[in-house]
Amino acid sequence: MEEGERSPLLSQGTGCQEEPLPRSSPLTSRHPRLAPREDQVWRADLGGDPASSLPLGSSCLKYLTFLFNFLFSLLGLLALAIGLWGLAVKGSLGSSGGAALPEDPLLGLTLGGLVVSAVSLAGCLGALCENACLLHCFSGGLIAFLALEAVMGALLVAFWGPLQDGLEPTLRAAITHYQDDPDLRFFIDQVQLGLQCCGVSSYRDWTWNLYFNCSSPGVQACSLPASCCINPREDGTAVNHPCGFGALGLDEGATQRRVHLQGCGPPLRGWLRRNVRAVGACTIVVVVVQGVELLLAAQLVRALAVRQVGGGEPQNRRDGKVPCQTGPGPTAP
């Protein structure tokens, strides 16, 4: 049969539609319009769904999720870098004395930054690559964060009274061990400099320290830390450490011209009461942001699941047209 006689039979209204060519077809390499798009290729290489692009609303969810997690990953990496730098400067990583981990407050900052950056990077890659598995891991990390924050908030509310009652004994213990721990020394100095106070109840509390007690044989006997001084820098850029020498051996009239006489217990308790609302407000903002991120991730996972189900349906169920046959067409008698 001639070709002109077969063409009417092939063009009859059978609702026929040609199947899309596979990625490895020779025609896709010769015709750019038939080749898969680049975003489909790299999504497939990174474990994502190589189907068509998401709708406009789902694309907005995708990029919002990516933006939020990108910012949080930067904050986590910054905290991680600061913690590692502090541990390296203080030598805590190399002087742990055979312990599994160094006992240092900066270790908490380092581990916290590592966890936050890891969870946020999972959210970034999951949103950018449209990978449902990474988004599920990110959602699990957010749920763990929210649960931990809820537990810490409940404990803080339950033990707020005992914490305030134990503030002064804690300060006394810190004064006693002032020279034993650099972190403790830094904390006490910052409290006394910031609140302009000295000791717990009064400046005489520093007699509990063996180095500052008047019976001590050292050079710091009857002295006070420079953070107790009224003008610790004395119009200079560096702290003048000898400004508190011999202050405990003077009478109160001469001492009040050099150091603060008021203790740090009442001012510190008042500072905590004034700032507890600000801390609570910041915590609520963080929880709300985490909740929004969790909802965005859930909606994005749902959109990816809908697209995957829609992309896997047969052609005749999606558009009502029967796929074209690859065999020889009908012939006329």
Short mmCIF file of C-alpha atoms in Angstrom, two decimals:
data_model
loop_
_atom_site.label_atom_id
_atom_site.label_comp_id
_atom_site.label_asym_id
_atom_site.label_seq_id
_atom_site.Cartn_x
_atom_site.Cartn_y
_atom_site.Cartn_z
CA MET A 1 0.00 0.00 0.00
CA GLU A 2 1.20 3.48 -0.75
CA GLU A 3 1.96 5.98 1.99
CA GLY A 4 -0.79 8.37 0.83
CA GLU A 5 -3.42 5.66 1.36
CA ARG A 6 -2.35 4.95 4.95
CA SER A 7 -2.17 8.51 6.23
CA PRO A 8 -5.97 9.07 6.50
CA LEU A 9 -6.25 6.02 8.71
CA LEU A 10 -3.55 7.27 11.05
CA SER A 11 -5.12 10.72 11.31
CA GLN A 12 -8.58 9.53 12.32
CA GLY A 13 -9.94 10.94 15.61
CA THR A 14 -8.85 8.14 17.90
CA GLY A 15 -7.66 10.52 20.66
CA CYS A 16 -4.16 9.23 20.11
CA GLN A 17 -1.17 11.05 21.60
CA GLU A 18 2.47 10.15 21.28
CA GLU A 19 4.30 8.98 24.40
CA PRO A 20 7.11 11.26 25.61
CA LEU A 21 10.55 10.17 24.55
CA PRO A 22 12.90 8.77 27.21
CA ARG A 23 15.88 10.79 28.42
CA SER A 24 18.32 8.51 26.59
CA SER A 25 16.52 8.68 23.25
CA PRO A 26 18.65 9.82 20.29
CA LEU A 27 15.95 12.32 19.40
CA THR A 28 16.35 14.13 22.70
CA SER A 29 20.00 14.76 21.97
CA ARG A 30 19.22 16.15 18.53
CA HIS A 31 16.18 18.18 19.53
CA PRO A 32 16.71 20.48 22.56
CA ARG A 33 12.96 20.95 23.04
CA LEU A 34 12.56 17.22 23.68
CA ALA A 35 15.47 17.01 26.15
CA PRO A 36 14.74 17.14 29.92
CA ARG A 37 15.22 20.49 31.59
CA GLU A 38 18.33 21.11 33.67
CA ASP A 39 16.38 21.57 36.93
CA GLN A 40 14.78 18.15 36.43
CA VAL A 41 18.20 16.56 35.90
CA TRP A 42 19.91 17.99 39.01
CA ARG A 43 16.86 17.31 41.19
CA ALA A 44 17.02 13.69 40.12
CA ASP A 45 20.77 13.52 40.74
CA LEU A 46 20.33 14.91 44.29
CA GLY A 47 17.56 12.50 45.21
CA GLY A 48 14.65 14.79 44.35
CA ASP A 49 11.68 14.24 42.10
CA PRO A 50 12.56 14.89 38.44
CA ALA A 51 8.92 15.62 37.60
CA SER A 52 7.60 18.94 36.37
CA SER A 53 8.01 22.13 38.36
CA LEU A 54 5.81 22.92 41.33
CA PRO A 55 2.86 25.31 41.04
CA LEU A 56 3.37 28.96 41.94
CA GLY A 57 2.04 28.64 45.49
CA SER A 58 4.16 25.59 46.24
CA SER A 59 7.21 27.30 44.73
CA CYS A 60 6.70 30.19 47.16
CA LEU A 61 6.59 27.68 50.04
CA LYS A 62 9.77 26.11 48.72
CA TYR A 63 11.77 29.33 48.61
CA LEU A 64 10.39 30.63 51.92
CA THR A 65 11.46 27.38 53.59
CA PHE A 66 14.88 27.68 51.97
CA LEU A 67 15.29 31.32 53.08
CA PHE A 68 14.32 30.68 56.71
CA ASN A 69 16.63 27.71 57.01
CA PHE A 70 19.48 29.47 55.25
CA LEU A 71 19.38 32.25 57.85
CA PHE A 72 19.22 29.78 60.74
CA SER A 73 22.05 27.73 59.27
CA LEU A 74 24.21 30.87 59.15
CA LEU A 75 23.42 31.58 62.82
CA GLY A 76 24.23 27.97 63.75
CA LEU A 77 27.51 28.04 61.87
CA LEU A 78 28.39 31.37 63.53
CA ALA A 79 27.73 29.89 66.99
CA LEU A 80 29.77 26.82 66.05
CA ALA A 81 32.70 28.97 64.89
CA ILE A 82 32.61 31.14 68.04
CA GLY A 83 32.51 28.07 70.26
CA LEU A 84 35.41 26.38 68.49
CA TRP A 85 37.43 29.59 68.54
CA GLY A 86 36.83 30.04 72.27
CA LEU A 87 37.77 26.43 73.04
CA ALA A 88 40.91 26.72 70.95
CA VAL A 89 41.98 30.01 72.56
CA LYS A 90 41.42 28.68 76.07
CA GLY A 91 43.12 25.38 75.24
CA SER A 92 40.16 23.31 76.44
CA LEU A 93 40.33 20.94 73.46
CA GLY A 94 43.89 19.94 74.20
CA SER A 95 43.84 20.03 78.00
CA SER A 96 40.83 17.86 78.81
CA GLY A 97 43.05 15.57 80.89
CA GLY A 98 41.95 12.31 79.34
CA ALA A 99 38.25 13.09 79.65
CA ALA A 100 35.93 12.29 76.76
CA LEU A 101 34.86 15.94 76.41
CA PRO A 102 36.24 19.13 77.99
CA GLU A 103 34.13 20.61 80.79
CA ASP A 104 33.66 24.09 79.41
CA PRO A 105 30.55 26.28 78.95
CA LEU A 106 31.65 27.01 75.39
CA LEU A 107 31.19 23.33 74.63
CA GLY A 108 27.43 23.81 74.95
CA LEU A 109 27.56 26.69 72.48
CA THR A 110 29.61 24.58 70.07
CA LEU A 111 27.30 21.56 70.21
CA GLY A 112 24.20 23.77 69.98
CA GLY A 113 25.56 25.53 66.90
CA LEU A 114 26.42 22.18 65.32
CA VAL A 115 22.92 20.76 65.87
CA VAL A 116 21.13 23.92 64.69
CA SER A 117 23.28 24.22 61.57
CA ALA A 118 22.81 20.52 60.71
CA VAL A 119 19.01 20.66 61.04
CA SER A 120 18.80 23.95 59.13
CA LEU A 121 21.03 22.65 56.32
CA ALA A 122 18.75 19.61 56.03
CA GLY A 123 15.83 22.00 55.59
CA CYS A 124 17.75 24.09 53.03
CA LEU A 125 18.73 21.12 50.88
CA GLY A 126 15.34 19.45 51.28
CA ALA A 127 13.52 22.55 50.04
CA LEU A 128 15.98 23.41 47.28
CA CYS A 129 16.30 19.85 45.95
CA GLU A 130 12.62 19.04 46.64
CA ASN A 131 13.69 15.99 48.67
CA ALA A 132 10.93 14.72 50.94
CA CYS A 133 13.31 12.60 53.04
CA LEU A 134 15.44 15.61 54.05
CA LEU A 135 12.28 17.61 54.77
CA HIS A 136 11.05 14.83 57.07
CA CYS A 137 14.40 14.87 58.91
CA PHE A 138 14.17 18.65 59.23
CA SER A 139 10.62 18.42 60.59
CA GLY A 140 11.72 15.81 63.13
CA GLY A 141 14.55 18.09 64.29
CA LEU A 142 12.13 21.02 64.68
CA ILE A 143 9.72 18.90 66.71
CA ALA A 144 12.61 17.86 68.98
CA PHE A 145 13.61 21.53 69.42
CA LEU A 146 10.04 22.52 70.29
CA ALA A 147 9.72 19.69 72.81
CA LEU A 148 13.03 20.62 74.45
CA GLU A 149 12.04 24.29 74.65
CA ALA A 150 8.68 23.35 76.18
CA VAL A 151 10.38 21.21 78.84
CA MET A 152 12.91 23.94 79.67
CA GLY A 153 10.18 26.57 79.90
CA ALA A 154 8.09 24.38 82.21
CA LEU A 155 11.09 23.70 84.45
CA LEU A 156 11.95 27.40 84.60
CA VAL A 157 8.41 28.34 85.61
CA ALA A 158 8.23 25.54 88.18
CA PHE A 159 11.60 26.31 89.80
CA TRP A 160 11.67 30.10 89.44
CA GLY A 161 11.25 30.63 93.17
CA PRO A 162 13.99 28.19 94.25
CA LEU A 163 16.29 29.65 91.61
CA GLN A 164 15.93 33.11 93.10
CA ASP A 165 16.44 31.76 96.62
CA GLY A 166 19.62 29.96 95.57
CA LEU A 167 21.10 32.99 93.83
CA GLU A 168 23.02 34.37 96.82
CA PRO A 169 24.51 30.99 97.90
CA THR A 170 25.64 30.48 94.31
CA LEU A 171 27.35 33.88 94.28
CA ARG A 172 29.10 33.11 97.58
CA ALA A 173 30.42 29.84 96.17
CA ALA A 174 31.59 31.69 93.04
CA ILE A 175 33.45 34.25 95.17
CA THR A 176 35.13 31.48 97.13
CA HIS A 177 36.41 29.82 93.93
CA TYR A 178 37.11 33.07 92.06
CA GLN A 179 40.70 32.18 91.12
CA ASP A 180 40.00 28.53 90.35
CA ASP A 181 38.06 28.90 87.09
CA PRO A 182 38.62 31.55 84.37
CA ASP A 183 34.97 31.32 83.25
CA LEU A 184 33.74 31.85 86.81
CA ARG A 185 36.12 34.80 87.22
CA PHE A 186 34.86 36.35 83.99
CA PHE A 187 31.23 35.91 85.09
CA ILE A 188 31.79 37.53 88.50
CA ASP A 189 33.73 40.43 86.99
CA GLN A 190 31.01 41.13 84.42
CA VAL A 191 28.28 41.05 87.09
CA GLN A 192 30.18 43.46 89.36
CA LEU A 193 31.12 45.80 86.50
CA GLY A 194 27.64 45.81 85.00
CA LEU A 195 25.66 46.25 88.23
CA GLN A 196 28.33 48.40 89.95
CA CYS A 197 28.41 46.24 93.05
CA CYS A 198 30.89 44.16 95.04
CA GLY A 199 30.38 40.86 96.80
CA VAL A 200 26.99 39.32 97.65
CA SER A 201 25.64 41.36 100.57
CA SER A 202 28.56 43.80 100.80
CA TYR A 203 32.18 44.13 99.77
CA ARG A 204 33.18 42.33 102.99
CA ASP A 205 32.03 39.04 101.44
CA TRP A 206 35.38 38.83 99.64
CA THR A 207 37.00 37.86 102.93
CA TRP A 208 35.64 34.35 102.23
CA ASN A 209 38.16 34.05 99.43
CA LEU A 210 41.46 32.63 100.66
CA TYR A 211 43.52 34.87 98.38
CA PHE A 212 41.78 38.14 99.37
CA ASN A 213 41.45 37.39 103.08
CA CYS A 214 43.61 39.58 105.28
CA SER A 215 45.17 36.49 106.84
CA SER A 216 46.49 35.37 103.48
CA PRO A 217 50.28 35.57 103.01
CA GLY A 218 49.98 36.48 99.33
CA VAL A 219 50.20 39.87 97.65
CA GLN A 220 46.38 40.00 97.24
CA ALA A 221 45.73 39.92 101.01
CA CYS A 222 43.14 42.51 102.17
CA SER A 223 42.48 43.38 98.52
CA LEU A 224 39.48 43.33 96.19
CA PRO A 225 39.14 42.48 92.47
CA ALA A 226 39.45 45.37 90.06
CA SER A 227 35.79 44.87 89.06
CA CYS A 228 34.80 46.20 92.53
CA CYS A 229 36.43 49.57 91.91
CA ILE A 230 34.35 52.66 91.18
CA ASN A 231 36.68 53.61 88.33
CA PRO A 232 38.44 50.35 87.43
CA ARG A 233 40.10 51.76 84.32
CA GLU A 234 41.04 55.12 85.85
CA ASP A 235 40.50 56.94 82.55
CA GLY A 236 42.55 54.35 80.67
CA THR A 237 41.75 51.60 78.22
CA ALA A 238 42.91 48.66 80.36
CA VAL A 239 41.63 47.61 83.76
CA ASN A 240 43.80 48.87 86.60
CA HIS A 241 44.14 45.74 88.73
CA PRO A 242 45.92 47.39 91.71
CA CYS A 243 42.98 49.75 92.27
CA GLY A 244 41.50 47.37 94.85
CA PHE A 245 44.73 46.55 96.72
CA GLY A 246 44.42 46.97 100.47
CA ALA A 247 40.74 48.03 100.28
CA LEU A 248 39.61 45.50 102.91
CA GLY A 249 42.10 46.90 105.43
CA LEU A 250 40.76 50.48 105.19
CA ASP A 251 37.87 51.99 107.12
CA GLU A 252 34.52 52.26 105.39
CA GLY A 253 34.83 55.99 104.72
CA ALA A 254 38.10 55.57 102.83
CA THR A 255 36.93 52.41 101.10
CA GLN A 256 33.75 53.93 99.62
CA ARG A 257 35.86 56.41 97.64
CA ARG A 258 37.62 53.53 95.85
CA VAL A 259 35.19 50.59 95.58
CA HIS A 260 31.45 49.88 95.57
CA LEU A 261 30.15 48.92 99.01
CA GLN A 262 26.79 47.48 97.93
CA GLY A 263 26.55 43.74 97.33
CA CYS A 264 25.40 42.18 94.05
CA GLY A 265 22.62 39.97 95.45
CA PRO A 266 19.67 42.43 95.41
CA PRO A 267 20.69 44.22 92.16
CA LEU A 268 21.13 40.89 90.34
CA ARG A 269 17.74 39.65 91.52
CA GLY A 270 16.11 42.88 90.34
CA TRP A 271 17.88 42.63 86.98
CA LEU A 272 16.54 39.11 86.48
CA ARG A 273 12.99 40.21 87.30
CA ARG A 274 13.20 43.13 84.86
CA ASN A 275 14.55 41.02 82.00
CA VAL A 276 12.57 37.81 82.43
CA ARG A 277 9.74 39.23 80.30
CA ALA A 278 12.13 40.16 77.51
CA VAL A 279 13.61 36.65 77.58
CA GLY A 280 10.12 35.17 77.50
CA ALA A 281 9.13 37.37 74.54
CA CYS A 282 12.25 36.32 72.60
CA THR A 283 11.51 32.69 73.36
CA ILE A 284 7.93 33.06 72.11
CA VAL A 285 9.18 34.67 68.88
CA VAL A 286 11.62 31.78 68.32
CA VAL A 287 8.89 29.21 68.96
CA VAL A 288 6.51 30.97 66.54
CA VAL A 289 9.21 31.07 63.84
CA GLN A 290 9.92 27.38 64.35
CA GLY A 291 6.20 26.62 64.15
CA VAL A 292 5.92 28.54 60.88
CA GLU A 293 8.91 26.64 59.50
CA LEU A 294 7.30 23.35 60.51
CA LEU A 295 4.05 24.27 58.74
CA LEU A 296 5.92 25.37 55.61
CA ALA A 297 7.86 22.10 55.52
CA ALA A 298 4.66 20.07 55.99
CA GLN A 299 2.90 21.95 53.17
CA LEU A 300 5.91 21.50 50.89
CA VAL A 301 6.05 17.77 51.60
CA ARG A 302 2.34 17.55 50.82
CA ALA A 303 2.82 19.44 47.54
CA LEU A 304 5.66 17.11 46.56
CA ALA A 305 3.51 14.07 47.33
CA VAL A 306 0.62 15.44 45.24
CA ARG A 307 2.96 16.13 42.33
CA GLN A 308 4.49 12.67 42.57
CA VAL A 309 1.06 11.01 42.53
CA GLY A 310 -0.07 13.16 39.62
CA GLY A 311 3.14 12.50 37.69
CA GLY A 312 2.84 8.72 38.09
CA GLU A 313 -0.69 8.31 36.64
CA PRO A 314 -1.09 6.73 33.21
CA GLN A 315 -1.46 9.07 30.30
CA ASN A 316 -4.99 7.90 29.47
CA ARG A 317 -6.12 8.68 33.05
CA ARG A 318 -4.57 12.12 33.17
CA ASP A 319 -5.88 13.66 29.93
CA GLY A 320 -8.35 11.07 28.62
CA LYS A 321 -6.28 10.26 25.53
CA VAL A 322 -5.00 6.86 24.57
CA PRO A 323 -1.24 6.54 23.98
CA CYS A 324 -0.14 6.01 20.40
CA GLN A 325 0.75 2.51 19.32
CA THR A 326 4.32 1.85 18.37
CA GLY A 327 3.49 -1.04 16.04
CA PRO A 328 2.42 -0.78 12.40
CA GLY A 329 -0.86 1.00 11.82
CA PRO A 330 -3.93 -0.53 10.23
CA THR A 331 -3.73 -1.18 6.51
CA ALA A 332 -6.40 -0.78 3.93
CA PRO A 333 -7.56 -3.89 2.11
#
